[in-house]
Tab-separated table of C-alpha atoms in Angstrom:
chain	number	residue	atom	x	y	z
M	1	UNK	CA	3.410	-43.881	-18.593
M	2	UNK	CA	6.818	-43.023	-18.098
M	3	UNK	CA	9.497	-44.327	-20.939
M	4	UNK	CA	11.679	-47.302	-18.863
M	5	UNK	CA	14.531	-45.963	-20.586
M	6	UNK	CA	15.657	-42.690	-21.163
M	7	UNK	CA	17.977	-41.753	-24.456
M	8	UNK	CA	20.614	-38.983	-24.523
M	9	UNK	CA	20.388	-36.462	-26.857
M	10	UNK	CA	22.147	-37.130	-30.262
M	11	UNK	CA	21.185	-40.726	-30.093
M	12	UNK	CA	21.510	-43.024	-33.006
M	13	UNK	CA	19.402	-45.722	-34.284
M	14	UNK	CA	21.757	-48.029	-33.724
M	15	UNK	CA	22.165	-47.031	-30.370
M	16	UNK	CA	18.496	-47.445	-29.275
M	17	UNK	CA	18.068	-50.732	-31.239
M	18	UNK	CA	21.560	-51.821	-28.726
M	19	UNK	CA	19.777	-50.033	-25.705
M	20	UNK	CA	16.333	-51.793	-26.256
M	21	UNK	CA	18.254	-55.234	-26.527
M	22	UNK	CA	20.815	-54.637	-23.658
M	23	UNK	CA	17.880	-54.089	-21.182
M	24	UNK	CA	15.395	-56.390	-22.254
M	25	UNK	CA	18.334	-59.547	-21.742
M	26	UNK	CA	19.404	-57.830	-18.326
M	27	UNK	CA	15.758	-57.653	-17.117
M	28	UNK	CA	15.051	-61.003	-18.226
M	29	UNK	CA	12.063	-59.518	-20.106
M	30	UNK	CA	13.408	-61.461	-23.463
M	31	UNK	CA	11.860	-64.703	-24.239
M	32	UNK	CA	12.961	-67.280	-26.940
M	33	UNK	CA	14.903	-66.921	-29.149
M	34	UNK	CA	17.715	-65.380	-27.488
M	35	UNK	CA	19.662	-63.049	-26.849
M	36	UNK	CA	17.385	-60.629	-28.420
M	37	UNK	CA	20.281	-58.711	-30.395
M	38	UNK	CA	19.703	-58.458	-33.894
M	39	UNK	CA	16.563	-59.663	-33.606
M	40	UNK	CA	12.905	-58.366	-33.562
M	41	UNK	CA	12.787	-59.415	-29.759
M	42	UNK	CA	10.671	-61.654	-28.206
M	43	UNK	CA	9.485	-60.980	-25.044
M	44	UNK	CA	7.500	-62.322	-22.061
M	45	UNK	CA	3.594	-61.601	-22.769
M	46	UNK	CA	3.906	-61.205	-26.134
M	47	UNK	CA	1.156	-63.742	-26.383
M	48	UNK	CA	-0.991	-61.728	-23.553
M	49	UNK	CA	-0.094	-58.566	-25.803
M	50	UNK	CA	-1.217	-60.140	-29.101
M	51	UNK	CA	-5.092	-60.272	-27.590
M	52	UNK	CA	-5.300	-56.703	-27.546
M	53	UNK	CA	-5.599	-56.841	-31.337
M	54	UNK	CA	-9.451	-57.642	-31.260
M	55	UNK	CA	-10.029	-54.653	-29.550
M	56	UNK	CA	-9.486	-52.607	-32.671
M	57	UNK	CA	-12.029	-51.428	-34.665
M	58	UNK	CA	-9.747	-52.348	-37.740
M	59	UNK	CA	-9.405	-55.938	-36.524
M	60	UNK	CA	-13.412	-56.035	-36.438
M	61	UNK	CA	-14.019	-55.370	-40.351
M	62	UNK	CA	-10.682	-56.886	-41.597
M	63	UNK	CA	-10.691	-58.806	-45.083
M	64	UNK	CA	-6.948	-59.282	-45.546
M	65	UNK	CA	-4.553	-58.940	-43.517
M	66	UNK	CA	-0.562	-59.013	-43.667
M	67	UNK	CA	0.978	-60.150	-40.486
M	68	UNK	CA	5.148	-60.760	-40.266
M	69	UNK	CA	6.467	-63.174	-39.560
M	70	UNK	CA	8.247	-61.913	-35.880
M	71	UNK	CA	8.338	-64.454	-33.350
M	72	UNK	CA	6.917	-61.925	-30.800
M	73	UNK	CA	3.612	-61.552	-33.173
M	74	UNK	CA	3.085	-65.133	-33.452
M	75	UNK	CA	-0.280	-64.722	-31.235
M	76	UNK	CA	-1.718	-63.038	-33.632
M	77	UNK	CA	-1.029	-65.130	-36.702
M	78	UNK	CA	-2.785	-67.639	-34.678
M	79	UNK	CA	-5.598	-65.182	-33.423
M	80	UNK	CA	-6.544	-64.293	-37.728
M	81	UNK	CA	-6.005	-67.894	-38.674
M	82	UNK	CA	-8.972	-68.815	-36.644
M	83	UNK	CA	-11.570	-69.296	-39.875
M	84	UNK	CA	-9.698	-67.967	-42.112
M	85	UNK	CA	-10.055	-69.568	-46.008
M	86	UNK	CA	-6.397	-68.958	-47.706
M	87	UNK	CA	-3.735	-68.048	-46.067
M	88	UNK	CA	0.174	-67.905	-47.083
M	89	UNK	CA	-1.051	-66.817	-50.573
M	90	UNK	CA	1.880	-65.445	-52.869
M	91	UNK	CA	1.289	-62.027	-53.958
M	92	UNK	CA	2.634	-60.942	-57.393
M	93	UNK	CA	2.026	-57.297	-59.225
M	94	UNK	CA	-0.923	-58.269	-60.621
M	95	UNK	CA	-3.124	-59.663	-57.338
M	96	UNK	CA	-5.659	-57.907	-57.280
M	97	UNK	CA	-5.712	-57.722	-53.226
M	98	UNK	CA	-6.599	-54.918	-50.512
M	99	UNK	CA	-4.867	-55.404	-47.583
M	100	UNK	CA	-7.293	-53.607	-44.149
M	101	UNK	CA	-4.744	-54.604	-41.489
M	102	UNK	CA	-0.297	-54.815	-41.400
M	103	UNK	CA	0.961	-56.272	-37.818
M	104	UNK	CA	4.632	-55.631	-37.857
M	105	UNK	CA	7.434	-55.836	-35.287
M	106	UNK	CA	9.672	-53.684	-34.002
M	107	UNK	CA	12.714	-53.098	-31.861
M	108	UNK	CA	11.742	-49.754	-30.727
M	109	UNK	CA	8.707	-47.153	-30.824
M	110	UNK	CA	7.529	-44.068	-29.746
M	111	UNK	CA	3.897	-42.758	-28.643
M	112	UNK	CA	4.236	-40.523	-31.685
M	113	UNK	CA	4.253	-43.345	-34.298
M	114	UNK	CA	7.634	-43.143	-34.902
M	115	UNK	CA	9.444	-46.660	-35.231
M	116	UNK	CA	12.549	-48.397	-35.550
M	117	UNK	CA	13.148	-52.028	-36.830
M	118	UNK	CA	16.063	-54.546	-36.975
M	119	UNK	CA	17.768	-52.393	-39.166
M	120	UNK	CA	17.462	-54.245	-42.093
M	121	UNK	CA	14.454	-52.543	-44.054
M	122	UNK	CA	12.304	-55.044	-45.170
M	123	UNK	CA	8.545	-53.892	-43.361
M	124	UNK	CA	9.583	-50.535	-44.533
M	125	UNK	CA	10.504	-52.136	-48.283
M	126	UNK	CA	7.719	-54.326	-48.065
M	127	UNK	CA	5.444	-51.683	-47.444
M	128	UNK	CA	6.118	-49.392	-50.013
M	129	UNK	CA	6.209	-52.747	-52.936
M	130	UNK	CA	2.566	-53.085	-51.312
M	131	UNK	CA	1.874	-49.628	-52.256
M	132	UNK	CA	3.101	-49.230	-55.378
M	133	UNK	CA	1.143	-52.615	-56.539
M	134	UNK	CA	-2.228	-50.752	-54.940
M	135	UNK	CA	-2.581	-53.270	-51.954
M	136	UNK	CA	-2.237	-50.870	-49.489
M	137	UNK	CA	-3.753	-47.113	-49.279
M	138	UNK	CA	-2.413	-44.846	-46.686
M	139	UNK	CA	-5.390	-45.088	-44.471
M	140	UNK	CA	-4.810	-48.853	-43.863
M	141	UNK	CA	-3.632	-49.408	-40.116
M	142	UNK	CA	-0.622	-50.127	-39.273
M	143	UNK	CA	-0.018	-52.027	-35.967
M	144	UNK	CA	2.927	-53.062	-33.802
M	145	UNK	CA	3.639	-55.420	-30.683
M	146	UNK	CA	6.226	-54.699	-28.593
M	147	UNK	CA	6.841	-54.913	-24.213
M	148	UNK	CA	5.986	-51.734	-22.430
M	149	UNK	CA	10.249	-51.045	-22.257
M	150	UNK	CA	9.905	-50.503	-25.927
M	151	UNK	CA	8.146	-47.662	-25.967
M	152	UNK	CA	10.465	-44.782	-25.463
M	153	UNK	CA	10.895	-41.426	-26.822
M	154	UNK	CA	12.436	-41.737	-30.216
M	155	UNK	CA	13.845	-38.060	-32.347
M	156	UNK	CA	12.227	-37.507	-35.229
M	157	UNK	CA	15.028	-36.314	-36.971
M	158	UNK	CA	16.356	-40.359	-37.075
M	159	UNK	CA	13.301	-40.783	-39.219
M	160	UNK	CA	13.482	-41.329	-43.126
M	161	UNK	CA	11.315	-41.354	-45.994
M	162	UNK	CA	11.320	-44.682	-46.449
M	163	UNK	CA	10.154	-45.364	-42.590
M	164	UNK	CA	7.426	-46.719	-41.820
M	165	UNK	CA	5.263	-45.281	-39.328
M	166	UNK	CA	2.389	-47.508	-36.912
M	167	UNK	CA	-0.966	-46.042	-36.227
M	168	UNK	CA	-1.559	-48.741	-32.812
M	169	UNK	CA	0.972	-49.896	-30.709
M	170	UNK	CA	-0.677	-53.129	-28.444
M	171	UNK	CA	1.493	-53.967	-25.385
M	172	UNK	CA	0.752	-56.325	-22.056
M	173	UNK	CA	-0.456	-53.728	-20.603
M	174	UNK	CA	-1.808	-51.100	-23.117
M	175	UNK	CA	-2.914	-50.455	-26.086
M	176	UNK	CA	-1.983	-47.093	-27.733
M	177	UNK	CA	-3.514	-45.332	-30.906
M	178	UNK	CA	-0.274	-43.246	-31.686
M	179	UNK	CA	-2.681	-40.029	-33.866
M	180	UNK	CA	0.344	-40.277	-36.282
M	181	UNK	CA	-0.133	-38.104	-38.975
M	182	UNK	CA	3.490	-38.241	-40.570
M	183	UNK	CA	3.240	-39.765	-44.143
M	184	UNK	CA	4.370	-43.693	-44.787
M	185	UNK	CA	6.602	-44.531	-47.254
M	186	UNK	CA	4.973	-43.068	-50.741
M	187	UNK	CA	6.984	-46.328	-52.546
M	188	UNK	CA	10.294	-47.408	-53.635
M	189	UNK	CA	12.606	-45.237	-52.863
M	190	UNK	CA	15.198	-46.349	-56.178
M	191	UNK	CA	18.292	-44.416	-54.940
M	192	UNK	CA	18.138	-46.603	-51.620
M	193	UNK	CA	18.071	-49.636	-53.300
M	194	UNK	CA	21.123	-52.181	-54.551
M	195	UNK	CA	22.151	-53.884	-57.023
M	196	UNK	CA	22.462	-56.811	-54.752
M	197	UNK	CA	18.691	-56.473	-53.861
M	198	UNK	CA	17.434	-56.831	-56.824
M	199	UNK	CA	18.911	-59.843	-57.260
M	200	UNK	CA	17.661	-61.248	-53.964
M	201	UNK	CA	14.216	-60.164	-54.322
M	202	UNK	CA	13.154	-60.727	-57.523
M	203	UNK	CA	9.840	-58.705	-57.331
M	204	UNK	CA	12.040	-55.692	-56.893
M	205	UNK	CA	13.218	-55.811	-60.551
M	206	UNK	CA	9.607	-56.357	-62.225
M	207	UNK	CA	8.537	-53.079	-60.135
M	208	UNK	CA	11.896	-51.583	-61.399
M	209	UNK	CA	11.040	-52.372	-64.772
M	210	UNK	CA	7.319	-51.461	-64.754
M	211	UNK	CA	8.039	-47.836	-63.018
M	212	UNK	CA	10.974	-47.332	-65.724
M	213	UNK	CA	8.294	-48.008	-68.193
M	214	UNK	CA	5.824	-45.531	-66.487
M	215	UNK	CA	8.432	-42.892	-66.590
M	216	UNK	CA	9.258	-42.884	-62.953
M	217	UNK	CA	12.942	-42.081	-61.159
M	218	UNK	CA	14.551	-45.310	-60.786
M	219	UNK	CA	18.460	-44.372	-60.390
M	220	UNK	CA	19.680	-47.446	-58.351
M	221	UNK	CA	21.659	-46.578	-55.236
M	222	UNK	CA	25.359	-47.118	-56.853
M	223	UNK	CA	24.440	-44.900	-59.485
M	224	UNK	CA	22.834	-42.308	-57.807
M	225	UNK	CA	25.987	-41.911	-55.577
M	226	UNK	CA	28.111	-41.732	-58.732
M	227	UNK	CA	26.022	-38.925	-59.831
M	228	UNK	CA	26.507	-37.369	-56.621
M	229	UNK	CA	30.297	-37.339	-56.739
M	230	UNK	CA	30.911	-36.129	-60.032
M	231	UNK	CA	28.188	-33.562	-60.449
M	232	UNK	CA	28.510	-32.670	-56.834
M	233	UNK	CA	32.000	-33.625	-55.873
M	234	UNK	CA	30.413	-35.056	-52.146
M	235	UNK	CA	32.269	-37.881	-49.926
M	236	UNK	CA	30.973	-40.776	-50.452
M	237	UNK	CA	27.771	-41.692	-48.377
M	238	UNK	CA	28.537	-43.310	-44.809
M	239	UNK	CA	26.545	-45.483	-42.981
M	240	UNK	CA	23.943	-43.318	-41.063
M	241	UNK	CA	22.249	-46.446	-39.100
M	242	UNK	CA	19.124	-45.587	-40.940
M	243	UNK	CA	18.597	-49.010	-43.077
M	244	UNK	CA	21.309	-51.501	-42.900
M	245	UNK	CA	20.752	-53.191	-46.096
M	246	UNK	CA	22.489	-50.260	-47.180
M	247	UNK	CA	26.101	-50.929	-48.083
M	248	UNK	CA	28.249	-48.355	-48.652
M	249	UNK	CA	29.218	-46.993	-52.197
M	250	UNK	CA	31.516	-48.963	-54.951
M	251	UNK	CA	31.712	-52.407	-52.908
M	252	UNK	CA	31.815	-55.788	-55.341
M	253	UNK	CA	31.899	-58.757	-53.328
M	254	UNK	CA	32.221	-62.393	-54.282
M	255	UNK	CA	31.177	-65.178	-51.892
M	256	UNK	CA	33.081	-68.454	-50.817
M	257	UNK	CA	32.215	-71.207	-48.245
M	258	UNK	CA	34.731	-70.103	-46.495
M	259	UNK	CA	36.579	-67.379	-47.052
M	260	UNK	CA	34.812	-63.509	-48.446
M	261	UNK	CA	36.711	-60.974	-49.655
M	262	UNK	CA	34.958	-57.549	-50.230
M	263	UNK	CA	36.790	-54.722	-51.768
M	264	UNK	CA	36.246	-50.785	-52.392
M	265	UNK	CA	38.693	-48.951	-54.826
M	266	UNK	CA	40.820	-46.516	-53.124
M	267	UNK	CA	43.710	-44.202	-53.680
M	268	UNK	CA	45.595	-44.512	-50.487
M	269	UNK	CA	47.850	-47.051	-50.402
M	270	UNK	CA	48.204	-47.036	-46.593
M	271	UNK	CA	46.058	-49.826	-45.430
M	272	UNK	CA	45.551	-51.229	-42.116
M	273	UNK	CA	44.580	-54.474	-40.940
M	274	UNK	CA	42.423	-55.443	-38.350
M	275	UNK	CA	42.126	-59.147	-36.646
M	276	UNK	CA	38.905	-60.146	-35.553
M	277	UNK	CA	39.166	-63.609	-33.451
M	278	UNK	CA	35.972	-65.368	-31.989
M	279	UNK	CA	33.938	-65.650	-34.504
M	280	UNK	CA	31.600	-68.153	-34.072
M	281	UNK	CA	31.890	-71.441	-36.648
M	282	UNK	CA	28.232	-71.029	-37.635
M	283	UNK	CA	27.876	-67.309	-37.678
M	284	UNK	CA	27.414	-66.299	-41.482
M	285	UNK	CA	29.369	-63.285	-43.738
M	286	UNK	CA	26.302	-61.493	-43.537
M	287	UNK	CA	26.172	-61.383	-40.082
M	288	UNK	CA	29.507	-59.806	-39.934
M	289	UNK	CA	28.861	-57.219	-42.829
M	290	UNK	CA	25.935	-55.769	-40.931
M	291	UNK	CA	27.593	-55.423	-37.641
M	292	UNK	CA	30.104	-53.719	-39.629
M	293	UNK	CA	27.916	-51.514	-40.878
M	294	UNK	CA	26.104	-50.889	-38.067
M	295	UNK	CA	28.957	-49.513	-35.648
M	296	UNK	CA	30.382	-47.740	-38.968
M	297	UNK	CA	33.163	-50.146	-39.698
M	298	UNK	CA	32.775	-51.021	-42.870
M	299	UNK	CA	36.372	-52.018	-44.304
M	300	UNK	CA	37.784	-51.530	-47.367
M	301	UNK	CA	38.622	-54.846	-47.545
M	302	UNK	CA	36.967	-58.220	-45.755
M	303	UNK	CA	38.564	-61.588	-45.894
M	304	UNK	CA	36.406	-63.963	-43.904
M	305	UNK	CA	37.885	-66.908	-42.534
M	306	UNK	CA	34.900	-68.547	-40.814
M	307	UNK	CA	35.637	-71.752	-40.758
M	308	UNK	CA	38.986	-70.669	-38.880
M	309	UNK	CA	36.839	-68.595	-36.389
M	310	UNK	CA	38.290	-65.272	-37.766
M	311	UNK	CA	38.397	-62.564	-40.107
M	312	UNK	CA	40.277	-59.903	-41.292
M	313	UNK	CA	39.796	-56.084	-42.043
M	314	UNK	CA	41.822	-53.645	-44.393
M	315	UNK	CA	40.983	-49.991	-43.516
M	316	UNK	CA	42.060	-47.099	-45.452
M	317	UNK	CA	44.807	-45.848	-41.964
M	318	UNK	CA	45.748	-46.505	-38.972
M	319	UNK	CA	43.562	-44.234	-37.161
M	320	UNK	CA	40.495	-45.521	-39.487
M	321	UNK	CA	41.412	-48.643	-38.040
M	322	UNK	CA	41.750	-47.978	-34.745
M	323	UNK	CA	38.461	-46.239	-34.501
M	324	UNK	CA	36.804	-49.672	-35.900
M	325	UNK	CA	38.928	-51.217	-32.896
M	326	UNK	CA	37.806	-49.130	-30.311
M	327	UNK	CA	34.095	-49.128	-32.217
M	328	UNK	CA	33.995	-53.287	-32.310
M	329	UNK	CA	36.347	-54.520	-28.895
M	330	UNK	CA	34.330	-56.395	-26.514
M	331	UNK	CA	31.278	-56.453	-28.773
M	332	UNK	CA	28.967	-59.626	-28.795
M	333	UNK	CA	28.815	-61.279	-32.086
M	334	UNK	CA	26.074	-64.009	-31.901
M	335	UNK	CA	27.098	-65.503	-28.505
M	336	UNK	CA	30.895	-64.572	-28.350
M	337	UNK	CA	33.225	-61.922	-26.909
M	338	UNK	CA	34.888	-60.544	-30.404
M	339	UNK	CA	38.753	-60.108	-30.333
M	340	UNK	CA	39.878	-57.275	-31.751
M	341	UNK	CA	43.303	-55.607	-32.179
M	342	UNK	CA	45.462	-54.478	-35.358
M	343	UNK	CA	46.803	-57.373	-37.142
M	344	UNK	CA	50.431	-58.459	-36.364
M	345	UNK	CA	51.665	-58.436	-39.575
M	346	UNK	CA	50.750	-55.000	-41.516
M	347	UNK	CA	51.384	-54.252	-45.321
């Protein structure tokens, strides 16, 4: 079957994730909760889709089975609840489980295997904790739901180590064993990983501890990158839409109700400001920081203001800044047309 949507060469995984979204809300093939963007999207017959699972011969002999929690695979957490005994069961270290089947969503996917998430990391993280704790080997299936429009032709060149590949992809209309023989993520991959995670996901730093003990690499990401600029003397590592969790090198923030402020050293003292107006009252920091990171405008500086509706963004020049401009104007953010234009008042 043909693709529904053709990608120019050179694209971007952020640019097929904003593709995939873009056509599924103008074809009115996204369901609730919309819009779609940002999202794993749902989409109309997800539910019809979801059947398709017990056609696999993997579904047949399952034992355990690790299903996120995506609204668009929500037919099959009810399909492998039917009977089941335990189900929501922490998993520490130390479980001594073996998973047969992981159900995961994505945004886009290829016929190759090849797939691309949210942009945030976590089935691709969450698959390589599994392996390094032994509940996964790499012949355990890996399957995704997704409309027929998600399928498309993805590079392989966008592809990391730390991706994470699906063996079936079940859609209304077909179900597709993919033959993919590229190897899933082998575990953590240390240099990729923050500070900031490890603090959010506390499991991280018992598997950082117990690989440290076994010998293992496990340079965090902000020390890997220092490394790399004083043995190597490289530019500092920019945002290549590959996992957005990823924030660029030698940020510190501090949070606020209120008001953020999130600062990188520099030497240039010729900083630009950017207004961005719009902002939605309930739309979180976090939100923003991706978005920023995801178009590749990732100030030096951000002072959120969202209770005001606003934010602002101090970029290393004028032209940096007016490349965010030109990157963010008109964008959606949760709902809302973003303003965006260089601050009145400059420093």
């Amino acid at each position: 079957m043909e693709p529904a949507l053709r990608l120019r060469a050179g694209v971007s995984k952020q640019e097929i994730r904003e593709k995939i979204w873009d056509y599924m809300e103008a074809q009115n093939i996204a369901d609730f909760p919309r819009p779609v963007h940002h999202r794993i999207p749902n989409f109309k017959g997800s539910y019809e889709a979801c059947q398709n699972i017990r056609e696999l011969e993997a579904y047949s002999r399952m034992q355990e089975v690790k299903v996120d929690p995506d609204k668009p695979l929500e037919g099959v957490r009810l399909i492998v609840l039917q009977g089941v005994k335990n189900y929501s069961i922490p998993i520490g270290l130390d479980s001594r489980v073996l998973v047969d089947l992981i159900v995961v969503g994505s945004v886009a996917v290829s016929e190759k295997g090849w797939r691309i998430g949210k942009g945030e990391g976590y089935a691709d993280m969450e698959y390589a904790m599994m392996v390094s704790m032994g509940a996964v080997r790499e012949e355990t299936p890996v399957v995704t739901i997704v409309h027929d429009c998600q399928v498309v032709d993805i590079p392989e060149e966008l592809l990391g180590d730390h991706d994470l590949t699906v063996d079936y992809i079940l859609t209304p209309t077909r179900t597709i064993m993919t033959g993919c023989t590229r190897l899933k993520p082998q575990g953590i991959i240390w240099s990729m990983i923050t500070e900031e995670m490890m603090e959010r996901i506390p499991i991280l730093k018992n598997l950082h501890f117990r690989e440290k003990k076994a010998g293992k690499d496990i340079t965090l990401q902000k020390e890997h990158l220092a490394h790399l600029k004083t043995s190597h003397r490289r530019a500092p590592l920019q945002n290549t839409g590959q996992i957005a969790c990823v924030r660029p090198p030698d940020i510190a923030h501090s949070s606020h109700q209120d008001t953020e402020h999130v600062t990188l050293k520099t030497e240039s003292s010729r900083v630009t400001t950017v207004y961005v107006g719009n902002i939605p009252q309930d739309a979180r920091v976090s939100d923003m920081k991706r978005t920023l990171r995801n178009y590749n405008a990732m100030p030096l500086r951000l002072n959120w203001q969202g209770a005001q509706g606003r934010a602002f963004l101090d970029y290393k020049d004028q032209a940096t800044a007016e490349g965010a401009i030109s990157s963010l104007k008109g964008l959606s953010f949760r709902g809302n047309t973003l303003w965006v234009n260089l601050a009145k008042k400059q420093k």
